[in-house]
Amino acid sequence: MNIGEIARRSGVSRSTVSYALSGKRPVAAATRRRILEVVDELDYRPSAAARALREGRTRTLGLVIPPAGARLTSMQLDFVASVVEAAARVDLDVLLSPSGGDHDRSFDRLVTGQRVDGVVLMEIRLADPRVTRLEQAGMPFVTVGRVGEPDRMWWVDVDYATLIARCVHHLADLGHRHIAFINRSARLVAAGYGPARRAYQGFTEAAVQRGVIASEFCCADDASAGETCVAQILAAHPEATAIATINEAALPGVQRALERAGHEIPDTFSVTGVVASRWAEESRPQLTAADVPAAEMGATAVQLIMERIAEPGAAPKRRLFAPPISLRGSTGPVVR
Amino acid sequence: MNIGEIARRSGVSRSTVSYALSGKRPVAAATRRRILEVVDELDYRPSAAARALREGRTRTLGLVIPPAGARLTSMQLDFVASVVEAAARVDLDVLLSPSGGDHDRSFDRLVTGQRVDGVVLMEIRLADPRVTRLEQAGMPFVTVGRVGEPDRMWWVDVDYATLIARCVHHLADLGHRHIAFINRSARLVAAGYGPARRAYQGFTEAAVQRGVIASEFCCADDASAGETCVAQILAAHPEATAIATINEAALPGVQRALERAGHEIPDTFSVTGVVASRWAEESRPQLTAADVPAAEMGATAVQLIMERIAEPGAAPKRRLFAPPISLRGSTGPVVR
DNA sequence: CTGAAAGCGCTTACAG
DNA sequence: CTGAAAGCGCTTACAG
């Protein structure tokens, strides 16, 4: 089934069918009606490949996700879902590329195979080679997170420094004087991973400001690392009464370890941080936390990439998200 | 950058470049080397659109996921990740289509726009109109879950009947005599949703077999519905000592409500069911459950769709997954 | 071992 | 208001 067949059955030329469908040229009402009838009857839609070849654009977005090896966090999953949803709303398809390392064939295809009109790149690393490749190939892209020279780039990001500072203020308001901060992994911190570094900075600054005794702990991105980390915290800082974290994946372990140590959240120990709202709400007790607005971020990323595609030379745009803390059940006044 | 430019710079014809790249015709070693050098230098890759148009296939798979309105469960997310990963391993791209209802433009594009070579369809409903459309369009597809006439179709599925029966046997072995079963929503059950129906059947048969007193409760797919449901169970069946469920999304609420009612899992109440292993492991306490092998199912779905694409007339294939129960910490002997 | 040419299915200037 | 034709970038029979 192709446009020639529709033309034949409608008794018009292929160009008229094309124009009737696109509306880019007036077509006599009767002709148009006849064509649309045939199109409906045969459930015809133009070949995406032929159209892409001719128009030089694919009406498709690439979404580069971390490879499955590292399981996606709830936050990341919500982001993926919202990108796909936002793209669908404007009739764009989304091609997924799981890629982390430097050599990845699916990423290669995305960049140089003209498969997509633009790319949304998740979980970028400091000095990410993929960013360089995208730039060299002249492919429009938007990153999730800042990297390299943020002023030159298009990105959306979470303002971890501000959010974690809000957590510190909230805890200080409740009377907590000794707060532990659970960061992402030591490897990531050592690599200068932006969110980890900025969160640490926001945490210490707020702690100094409030005269709170603060300590940082690095922790791998999984529940059992969270358990170990809490054990360390309780041993090294028995006077600590609260934990703030940006490490979503460690949280189940954090809660488990606190419970095992005989703590009741929030009666004898408070826990807060920056997490996806779905996580916060499914937790027991529900977490008081700065809810990362993953859905809004995904929609914004799509919005930005569309603007960049439409106007490649435009000045870079970006959006920094700093949602308020949602009060739920995991923080309370310090016990004396 | 196109094949003509590569040909010009290598001093050969475009066909020779094409053959050097595909290996479908012998090319003199020296010529080949020169071509590949130019290709590498310019980071050239054939246009996906041109190639798709010419070859009549896209090297792309469609993955139809439930729309974002209904949040994906961990199980579904693991499945998506594994499909993308398995496809990447065989150099196939994956196009995501969030679609539930009958009219969905991204689904339409997938089916009739020749955007993909085959489709993996998640969360099908009984008598799903999308299945009909796929069949009419002659698009190869594999469903997750059985529907309609399962003997005629290609699918992968979880053997809920067997798995939930295993849960009943496990609980009976521990001495439980009164077990409640938390099913999916009443709406789904009424619609004859396969997993819900088959799980119920497996549950009751096993209960009869073991002489256990069993009751079924329908529950919407979210935590707060889980809380309400447990309250109902405790009120209606104060003698119940265990819950088995296939409703992953309700679990956080189930645990919360049991806790609030003064129960300690597994000391005074046992909980088990069919869930994604990531869920089971992140739970507090970790859940004894039949772990749905989402990753393996995703890889199998990709395997099947590839076979169906390669041999459209082949006899349908399918795989039913019935993993063993993983013993963790949420079930124990009944207290007398 | 290599090249010239046709054709996949569209869209859009060009022409009337 | 409509049509004939070019051309997007490939791959592959056909020819030598």
XYZ file of C-alpha atoms (C1' of nucleotides) in Angstrom:
704
model
C 0.000 0.000 0.000
C 1.511 3.279 -1.088
C 0.605 6.727 -2.255
C 0.466 5.586 -5.883
C -2.247 3.075 -5.060
C -4.278 5.720 -3.243
C -3.858 8.041 -6.227
C -4.987 5.346 -8.643
C -8.066 4.470 -6.627
C -8.975 8.134 -6.157
C -8.395 8.964 -9.801
C -5.902 11.741 -9.061
C -2.137 12.187 -9.161
C 0.196 11.260 -6.344
C 0.956 14.888 -5.649
C -2.704 15.653 -5.080
C -2.941 12.810 -2.585
C 0.114 14.162 -0.803
C -1.322 17.668 -0.667
C -4.734 16.462 0.431
C -3.057 14.717 3.327
C -0.677 17.488 4.321
C -2.924 20.444 3.557
C 0.050 22.327 2.131
C -1.829 23.162 -1.024
C -5.569 23.679 -1.491
C -7.410 20.692 -2.894
C -10.979 20.822 -4.198
C -13.356 19.774 -1.458
C -14.871 16.916 -3.450
C -11.474 15.573 -4.526
C -10.195 15.814 -1.007
C -13.190 13.955 0.374
C -12.790 11.142 -2.138
C -9.097 10.799 -1.347
C -9.656 10.742 2.417
C -12.302 8.078 1.981
C -9.890 5.823 0.150
C -7.186 6.573 2.713
C -9.529 5.670 5.565
C -10.767 2.556 3.875
C -7.271 1.255 3.269
C -5.909 2.614 6.567
C -3.100 4.210 4.622
C -0.303 6.202 6.241
C 2.795 7.467 4.407
C 5.924 5.347 4.795
C 8.001 6.864 7.563
C 11.218 5.913 5.783
C 10.280 7.490 2.464
C 9.099 10.624 4.139
C 12.182 10.859 6.330
C 14.435 10.371 3.324
C 12.685 13.065 1.373
C 12.147 15.591 4.166
C 15.478 15.091 5.849
C 13.877 14.668 9.237
C 12.573 11.648 11.041
C 9.978 13.024 13.484
C 11.736 10.849 16.012
C 13.642 11.679 19.168
C 16.468 9.624 20.620
C 16.468 8.999 24.359
C 19.768 7.725 25.700
C 19.262 5.837 28.935
C 21.816 4.231 31.250
C 22.398 0.590 30.298
C 20.384 -2.044 32.137
C 23.427 -3.165 34.083
C 22.810 -0.285 36.433
C 19.133 -0.485 37.235
C 17.240 2.680 36.646
C 16.039 4.509 39.743
C 12.392 5.450 40.132
C 13.362 8.994 39.354
C 14.947 7.992 36.073
C 12.035 5.755 35.171
C 9.531 8.512 35.744
C 11.671 10.698 33.570
C 11.733 8.187 30.722
C 7.969 7.752 30.922
C 7.370 11.482 30.839
C 9.678 12.014 27.871
C 7.856 9.353 25.899
C 4.502 10.772 26.884
C 5.430 14.364 26.084
C 6.855 13.319 22.735
C 3.719 11.351 21.878
C 1.614 14.419 22.579
C 3.382 16.283 19.774
C 3.414 13.247 17.463
C 7.064 12.430 17.888
C 8.300 8.894 18.296
C 11.022 7.989 20.750
C 13.912 5.668 20.033
C 15.586 4.238 23.125
C 19.319 3.727 23.278
C 20.802 2.009 26.312
C 24.342 3.227 26.327
C 26.978 4.056 28.814
C 30.444 3.373 27.517
C 32.290 5.001 24.661
C 31.581 2.420 22.014
C 27.992 1.606 21.657
C 26.481 0.675 18.339
C 23.009 1.836 19.163
C 24.403 5.210 20.162
C 26.469 5.294 16.964
C 23.382 4.658 14.896
C 21.567 7.430 16.686
C 24.296 9.967 16.102
C 25.419 9.308 12.556
C 22.711 7.127 11.071
C 20.250 10.039 10.824
C 17.730 8.014 12.756
C 16.539 10.883 14.940
C 16.145 14.633 14.771
C 17.480 15.229 18.257
C 18.646 13.448 21.379
C 17.871 13.620 25.078
C 20.859 12.332 27.011
C 20.358 11.020 30.534
C 22.932 10.496 33.245
C 25.813 12.225 31.611
C 29.196 11.909 33.136
C 31.760 14.572 33.675
C 33.494 15.190 30.347
C 31.191 12.716 28.662
C 32.561 11.503 25.313
C 29.012 11.157 24.053
C 28.480 14.883 24.431
C 31.551 15.485 22.283
C 30.324 13.095 19.613
C 26.908 14.670 19.513
C 28.486 18.100 19.112
C 30.834 16.963 16.372
C 28.008 15.322 14.490
C 25.979 18.513 14.741
C 23.112 16.599 16.319
C 20.821 18.745 18.477
C 20.737 17.470 22.049
C 19.605 18.273 25.562
C 21.253 16.734 28.595
C 19.755 15.806 31.917
C 22.296 17.284 34.264
C 24.990 19.851 33.612
C 28.476 19.056 32.480
C 31.538 20.687 30.987
C 30.668 24.239 30.103
C 27.053 24.551 31.232
C 26.662 28.008 29.719
C 27.177 26.655 26.255
C 24.735 23.769 26.606
C 21.062 22.948 26.610
C 20.026 21.085 29.756
C 17.529 20.402 32.505
C 18.767 19.659 35.998
C 17.784 19.251 39.611
C 19.143 21.889 41.957
C 20.570 19.390 44.407
C 22.481 22.040 46.354
C 19.335 24.003 47.120
C 17.210 20.935 47.799
C 19.574 19.280 50.206
C 20.091 22.625 51.947
C 16.335 22.793 52.431
C 16.500 19.374 54.053
C 19.156 20.630 56.462
C 17.103 23.680 57.339
C 14.017 21.569 57.899
C 15.932 19.226 60.207
C 17.574 22.113 62.051
C 14.156 23.676 62.561
C 13.075 20.443 64.224
C 15.994 20.725 66.629
C 18.429 18.265 65.066
C 22.070 19.168 65.802
C 23.893 16.185 64.327
C 23.002 15.291 60.777
C 24.554 12.702 58.488
C 24.497 13.130 54.729
C 24.430 10.018 52.550
C 25.857 10.885 49.165
C 26.199 8.794 46.010
C 29.141 6.407 45.616
C 32.735 7.359 46.426
C 33.628 6.557 42.841
C 31.137 9.069 41.520
C 32.200 11.698 44.041
C 35.858 11.154 43.145
C 34.999 11.507 39.466
C 33.553 14.895 40.320
C 30.010 13.832 39.432
C 28.058 17.096 39.464
C 24.979 16.225 41.529
C 27.108 14.545 44.200
C 29.517 17.450 44.408
C 26.868 20.133 44.419
C 24.695 18.326 46.935
C 27.670 18.007 49.264
C 28.385 21.677 48.912
C 24.778 22.676 49.561
C 24.693 20.367 52.549
C 27.824 21.711 54.242
C 26.994 25.330 53.589
C 23.561 24.950 55.133
C 25.011 23.026 58.055
C 27.557 25.771 58.753
C 24.846 28.374 58.444
C 22.706 26.588 61.013
C 25.559 25.608 63.291
C 24.746 21.950 62.821
C 27.341 19.218 63.115
C 27.443 17.490 59.763
C 29.213 14.492 58.289
C 29.230 13.059 54.777
C 29.121 9.407 53.848
C 29.498 7.984 50.378
C 27.357 5.030 49.508
C 26.927 2.806 46.463
C 23.589 2.861 44.676
C 21.852 -0.090 46.250
C 19.973 -1.136 49.339
C 22.655 -3.272 50.913
C 25.191 -0.469 50.628
C 22.628 1.686 52.415
C 22.524 -0.793 55.279
C 26.279 -0.836 55.643
C 26.418 2.915 55.467
C 23.909 3.390 58.281
C 25.808 0.922 60.425
C 28.890 3.074 59.863
C 27.025 6.246 60.701
C 25.593 4.868 63.923
C 29.010 3.595 64.972
C 30.963 6.722 64.077
C 28.333 9.251 65.156
C 26.120 7.827 67.881
C 24.902 11.353 68.535
C 23.405 11.701 65.023
C 19.619 11.980 65.004
C 18.903 12.506 61.347
C 19.944 11.479 57.863
C 19.562 13.439 54.642
C 20.305 11.765 51.313
C 20.205 12.072 47.560
C 20.846 8.366 47.187
C 17.433 7.009 46.335
C 18.588 3.469 45.693
C 20.172 3.182 49.138
C 17.016 4.202 50.989
C 15.420 0.792 51.527
C 18.631 -0.348 53.170
C 18.861 2.834 55.225
C 15.417 2.272 56.641
C 16.055 -1.405 57.235
C 19.286 -0.718 59.136
C 17.741 2.002 61.294
C 14.888 -0.311 62.162
C 17.261 -3.104 63.022
C 19.195 -0.760 65.284
C 15.988 -0.249 67.217
C 15.097 3.141 65.824
C 11.571 4.247 65.084
C 11.181 6.682 62.210
C 10.399 9.505 62.901
C 10.194 9.139 66.706
C 13.843 8.475 67.434
C 15.417 9.184 64.061
C 14.534 11.402 61.113
C 15.154 10.631 57.453
C 14.745 13.005 54.515
C 16.325 13.829 51.195
C 15.756 14.219 47.495
C 13.732 11.421 45.912
C 11.056 10.664 43.341
C 7.610 11.184 44.778
C 6.551 7.665 43.894
C 9.340 6.374 46.094
C 8.531 8.761 48.895
C 4.916 7.705 48.918
C 5.539 3.990 48.782
C 7.996 4.124 51.640
C 7.053 3.125 55.166
C 6.631 5.619 56.763
C 6.135 7.886 53.811
C 9.150 10.098 53.306
C 9.328 13.797 53.916
C 11.422 14.811 50.940
C 12.041 17.193 48.088
C 10.130 15.443 45.341
C 12.071 15.509 42.099
C 9.518 16.569 39.485
C 10.587 13.925 37.020
C 7.472 14.214 34.887
C 7.820 17.959 34.505
C 11.507 17.578 33.742
C 10.800 15.080 30.991
C 8.222 17.345 29.399
C 10.637 20.262 29.627
C 13.439 18.264 28.046
C 11.172 17.482 25.098
C 10.171 21.120 24.873
C 13.820 22.214 24.817
C 14.963 19.680 22.253
C 12.115 20.707 19.980
C 13.140 24.334 20.246
C 16.721 23.467 19.531
C 15.763 21.380 16.504
C 13.548 24.163 15.196
C 16.232 26.793 15.649
C 19.668 25.178 15.728
C 21.516 28.446 16.150
C 19.412 29.697 19.050
C 20.988 30.693 22.347
C 21.084 27.674 24.667
C 18.224 27.275 27.112
C 18.086 25.382 30.354
C 15.855 24.766 33.350
C 16.905 24.193 36.933
C 14.279 22.526 39.127
C 14.033 23.225 42.845
C 10.729 21.879 44.143
C 9.695 22.450 47.768
C 9.927 19.768 50.416
C 6.781 17.689 50.799
C 6.060 17.076 54.447
C 5.176 13.452 55.065
C 5.939 11.138 57.940
C 9.682 10.536 58.208
C 10.924 13.578 60.104
C 10.056 14.788 63.581
C 11.384 16.826 66.484
C 14.599 15.523 67.946
C 14.302 13.446 71.103
C 16.325 14.795 74.022
C 27.661 13.036 4.215
C 26.449 10.184 2.034
C 27.641 7.147 0.166
C 28.372 9.226 -2.944
C 30.838 11.359 -1.043
C 32.586 8.277 0.330
C 32.748 6.853 -3.200
C 34.207 10.069 -4.585
C 36.878 10.302 -1.916
C 37.776 6.636 -2.290
C 37.843 6.828 -6.081
C 35.325 4.014 -6.536
C 31.635 3.688 -7.377
C 28.858 3.873 -4.851
C 28.071 0.211 -5.303
C 31.591 -0.749 -4.351
C 31.328 1.299 -1.176
C 28.045 -0.396 -0.376
C 29.535 -3.850 -0.962
C 32.684 -3.053 0.998
C 30.493 -2.128 3.948
C 28.048 -5.007 3.722
C 30.452 -7.709 2.598
C 27.817 -9.046 0.222
C 30.219 -9.059 -2.695
C 33.978 -9.522 -2.620
C 35.979 -6.304 -2.849
C 39.708 -6.163 -3.540
C 41.562 -5.931 -0.235
C 43.325 -2.694 -1.116
C 40.125 -1.034 -2.338
C 38.277 -2.183 0.704
C 40.952 -0.812 3.031
C 40.917 2.567 1.359
C 37.150 2.769 1.566
C 37.053 1.818 5.228
C 39.666 4.435 5.983
C 37.538 7.148 4.450
C 34.469 5.794 6.227
C 36.259 5.853 9.560
C 37.691 9.276 9.015
C 34.313 10.755 8.209
C 32.441 8.611 10.734
C 30.037 7.640 7.992
C 27.069 5.365 8.503
C 24.364 4.690 5.899
C 21.169 6.696 6.302
C 18.691 4.555 8.173
C 15.798 6.022 6.198
C 17.317 5.358 2.778
C 18.274 1.876 3.749
C 14.859 1.130 5.243
C 13.153 2.449 2.134
C 15.263 0.326 -0.117
C 15.369 -2.859 1.940
C 11.802 -2.759 3.099
C 12.778 -3.278 6.707
C 13.689 -0.888 9.444
C 15.839 -2.908 11.831
C 13.627 -1.449 14.515
C 11.225 -3.048 16.967
C 8.144 -1.377 18.399
C 7.486 -1.756 22.110
C 3.968 -0.811 23.145
C 3.853 0.142 26.816
C 0.917 1.141 28.989
C 0.412 4.910 28.938
C 1.991 6.951 31.726
C -1.394 7.552 33.316
C -1.113 4.142 34.882
C 2.341 4.035 36.361
C 4.416 1.089 35.305
C 5.070 -1.518 37.960
C 8.613 -2.637 38.750
C 7.883 -5.807 36.879
C 6.895 -3.925 33.753
C 9.862 -1.606 34.023
C 12.291 -4.477 34.275
C 10.624 -5.953 31.252
C 11.015 -2.779 29.203
C 14.667 -2.496 30.172
C 15.371 -6.084 29.200
C 13.626 -5.766 25.835
C 15.700 -2.714 24.980
C 18.860 -4.412 26.115
C 18.172 -7.658 24.249
C 17.333 -5.725 21.090
C 20.516 -3.678 21.350
C 22.533 -6.874 21.560
C 21.315 -7.873 18.102
C 21.622 -4.340 16.699
C 17.945 -3.579 16.687
C 16.570 -0.246 17.798
C 13.443 0.030 19.895
C 10.664 2.529 19.326
C 8.447 3.130 22.346
C 4.735 3.679 21.990
C 2.699 4.553 25.072
C -0.766 3.448 24.146
C -3.769 2.030 25.836
C -6.986 3.112 24.199
C -8.256 2.327 20.742
C -7.169 5.490 19.022
C -3.578 6.331 19.514
C -1.555 8.077 16.875
C 1.769 6.659 17.951
C 0.295 3.178 17.778
C -1.186 3.976 14.362
C 2.210 5.079 13.101
C 3.746 1.889 14.378
C 1.227 -0.345 12.682
C 0.721 1.246 9.306
C 3.605 3.691 8.936
C 6.112 0.912 8.338
C 8.235 2.282 11.140
C 9.088 -1.085 12.658
C 9.592 -4.671 11.588
C 7.684 -6.121 14.505
C 5.959 -5.212 17.741
C 6.075 -6.376 21.346
C 2.769 -5.582 23.000
C 2.615 -5.259 26.777
C -0.426 -5.408 29.030
C -2.926 -6.589 26.536
C -6.545 -6.621 27.472
C -9.093 -9.282 26.806
C -10.212 -8.906 23.192
C -7.687 -6.137 22.674
C -8.476 -4.060 19.582
C -4.754 -3.470 19.105
C -4.233 -7.182 18.554
C -6.862 -7.119 15.845
C -5.259 -4.134 14.148
C -1.844 -5.716 14.223
C -3.247 -8.870 12.671
C -5.105 -6.998 9.959
C -2.031 -4.981 9.100
C 0.005 -8.172 8.860
C 2.509 -6.802 11.349
C 4.443 -9.507 13.222
C 3.884 -9.200 16.966
C 4.391 -10.938 20.280
C 2.203 -10.216 23.277
C 3.064 -10.243 26.941
C 0.178 -12.210 28.307
C -2.292 -14.478 26.528
C -5.538 -13.342 25.075
C -8.280 -14.458 22.725
C -7.157 -17.660 21.069
C -3.786 -18.330 22.685
C -3.066 -21.277 20.412
C -2.983 -19.046 17.382
C -0.725 -16.413 18.922
C 2.875 -15.711 19.789
C 3.301 -14.758 23.440
C 5.251 -14.892 26.666
C 3.409 -15.046 29.957
C 3.697 -15.645 33.657
C 2.015 -18.784 34.942
C 0.092 -16.990 37.679
C -2.065 -20.009 38.476
C 0.927 -22.182 39.235
C 2.821 -19.467 41.070
C 0.019 -18.454 43.388
C -0.698 -22.123 44.035
C 2.906 -22.497 45.125
C 2.363 -19.641 47.552
C -0.658 -21.417 49.024
C 1.290 -24.653 49.398
C 4.158 -22.828 51.044
C 1.810 -21.138 53.518
C -0.057 -24.372 54.195
C 3.244 -26.107 54.864
C 3.913 -23.456 57.510
C 0.611 -24.286 59.171
C -1.558 -21.455 57.913
C -5.231 -22.429 57.743
C -6.841 -19.132 56.813
C -5.356 -17.331 53.850
C -6.534 -14.195 52.090
C -5.781 -13.612 48.424
C -5.417 -10.036 47.201
C -6.199 -9.937 43.513
C -6.024 -7.069 41.020
C -8.926 -4.616 40.763
C -12.583 -5.671 40.649
C -12.854 -3.921 37.295
C -10.071 -6.059 35.835
C -11.504 -9.238 37.327
C -14.963 -8.407 35.975
C -13.456 -7.782 32.541
C -12.077 -11.304 32.716
C -8.459 -10.117 32.771
C -6.457 -13.305 32.284
C -3.837 -13.092 35.018
C -6.440 -12.129 37.629
C -8.749 -14.925 36.598
C -6.088 -17.578 36.360
C -4.460 -16.536 39.625
C -7.802 -16.806 41.393
C -8.366 -20.223 39.948
C -4.899 -21.428 40.945
C -5.413 -20.018 44.409
C -8.748 -21.670 45.087
C -7.728 -25.017 43.651
C -4.644 -25.134 45.820
C -6.637 -24.030 48.858
C -9.180 -26.795 48.323
C -6.414 -29.290 47.808
C -4.797 -28.306 51.116
C -8.048 -27.877 53.029
C -7.267 -24.253 53.711
C -9.958 -21.629 54.234
C -9.480 -19.069 51.505
C -11.028 -15.762 50.596
C -10.468 -13.455 47.651
C -10.279 -9.677 47.755
C -10.065 -7.379 44.793
C -7.887 -4.353 45.140
C -6.993 -1.414 42.920
C -3.386 -1.056 41.776
C -2.033 1.334 44.370
C -0.763 1.472 47.914
C -3.738 3.173 49.504
C -6.111 0.605 48.031
C -3.832 -1.993 49.602
C -4.309 -0.381 53.014
C -8.079 -0.336 52.704
C -8.072 -3.908 51.504
C -6.095 -5.180 54.484
C -8.416 -3.333 56.850
C -11.304 -5.186 55.195
C -9.529 -8.501 55.465
C -8.723 -8.069 59.140
C -12.309 -7.051 59.874
C -13.986 -9.769 57.835
C -11.528 -12.566 58.663
C -9.886 -11.967 62.020
C -8.708 -15.565 61.894
C -6.609 -14.989 58.751
C -2.873 -15.343 59.339
C -1.492 -14.899 55.858
C -1.914 -12.966 52.644
C -0.915 -13.990 49.136
C -1.084 -11.497 46.301
C -0.322 -10.789 42.682
C -0.974 -7.078 43.202
C 2.496 -5.631 43.344
C 1.383 -2.019 43.472
C -0.789 -2.614 46.523
C 2.014 -4.171 48.567
C 3.399 -1.062 50.267
C -0.088 -0.324 51.568
C -0.602 -3.935 52.625
C 2.523 -3.864 54.717
C 1.691 -0.461 56.156
C -1.792 -1.536 57.196
C -0.588 -4.787 58.791
C 1.995 -2.850 60.745
C -0.546 -0.315 61.878
C -2.808 -3.142 63.051
C 0.005 -4.236 65.344
C 1.220 -7.149 63.254
C 4.842 -8.102 62.898
C 5.798 -9.708 59.587
C 6.502 -12.623 59.620
C 6.033 -13.278 63.368
C 2.292 -12.747 63.604
C 1.369 -12.493 59.935
C 2.811 -13.878 56.707
C 2.850 -12.143 53.332
C 3.827 -13.665 49.994
C 2.900 -13.538 46.348
C 4.127 -12.939 42.829
C 6.332 -9.855 42.436
C 9.401 -8.516 40.665
C 12.550 -9.495 42.503
C 13.683 -5.899 42.792
C 10.503 -5.168 44.702
C 10.849 -8.220 46.889
C 14.367 -7.289 47.808
C 13.688 -3.666 48.545
C 10.782 -4.496 50.786
C 11.035 -4.474 54.560
C 11.215 -7.294 55.513
C 12.302 -8.736 52.197
C 9.485 -10.671 50.622
C 9.290 -14.385 50.185
C 7.779 -14.523 46.714
C 7.742 -16.041 43.265
C 10.085 -13.665 41.463
C 8.791 -12.819 38.019
C 11.791 -13.218 35.705
C 11.107 -9.986 33.873
C 14.567 -9.780 32.327
C 14.386 -13.273 30.911
C 10.892 -12.632 29.640
C 12.034 -9.518 27.818
C 14.899 -11.334 26.159
C 12.550 -14.151 25.177
C 10.020 -11.737 23.710
C 12.756 -10.262 21.513
C 13.845 -13.743 20.507
C 10.307 -14.702 19.524
C 9.573 -11.545 17.577
C 12.805 -12.009 15.644
C 11.821 -15.541 14.750
C 8.397 -14.440 13.678
C 9.830 -11.645 11.532
C 12.295 -14.037 9.917
C 9.628 -16.613 9.203
C 6.192 -14.995 9.100
C 4.373 -18.220 8.337
C 5.972 -20.243 11.109
C 3.891 -22.038 13.695
C 3.310 -19.751 16.685
C 5.683 -20.078 19.596
C 5.211 -19.098 23.214
C 6.851 -19.373 26.596
C 5.176 -19.718 29.972
C 7.314 -18.758 32.957
C 6.907 -20.416 36.331
C 9.881 -19.542 38.518
C 10.257 -21.082 41.981
C 9.471 -19.188 45.169
C 12.445 -17.370 46.651
C 12.494 -17.772 50.392
C 13.153 -14.453 52.113
C 11.813 -12.974 55.304
C 8.086 -12.383 55.058
C 6.612 -15.785 55.814
C 6.864 -17.913 58.932
C 5.096 -20.608 60.905
C 1.644 -19.664 62.072
C 1.333 -18.520 65.677
C -1.124 -20.565 67.709
C 36.811 -7.412 -9.371
C 33.958 -3.225 -10.487
C 30.409 0.196 -12.420
C 26.030 2.259 -14.329
C 21.363 2.236 -13.506
C 16.883 1.205 -11.581
C 13.809 1.820 -8.016
C 12.108 1.797 -2.884
C 7.814 5.817 -1.554
C 7.542 9.938 -0.579
C 7.372 15.672 -1.091
C 7.742 19.756 -3.516
C 9.344 23.075 -6.865
C 7.873 23.808 -11.632
C 4.377 24.281 -14.988
C -0.117 25.033 -16.672
C -7.169 23.534 -8.885
C -4.057 19.736 -10.575
C -0.152 16.898 -12.736
C 4.541 15.310 -14.358
C 9.014 15.011 -12.786
C 13.055 15.354 -9.922
C 15.494 13.699 -6.224
C 16.291 12.299 -1.087
C 20.391 7.979 -0.169
C 20.590 3.742 -0.301
C 20.979 -1.633 -2.314
C 21.140 -4.886 -5.785
C 20.214 -7.138 -10.124
C 22.484 -6.595 -14.601
C 26.494 -6.199 -17.314
C 31.200 -6.474 -18.358
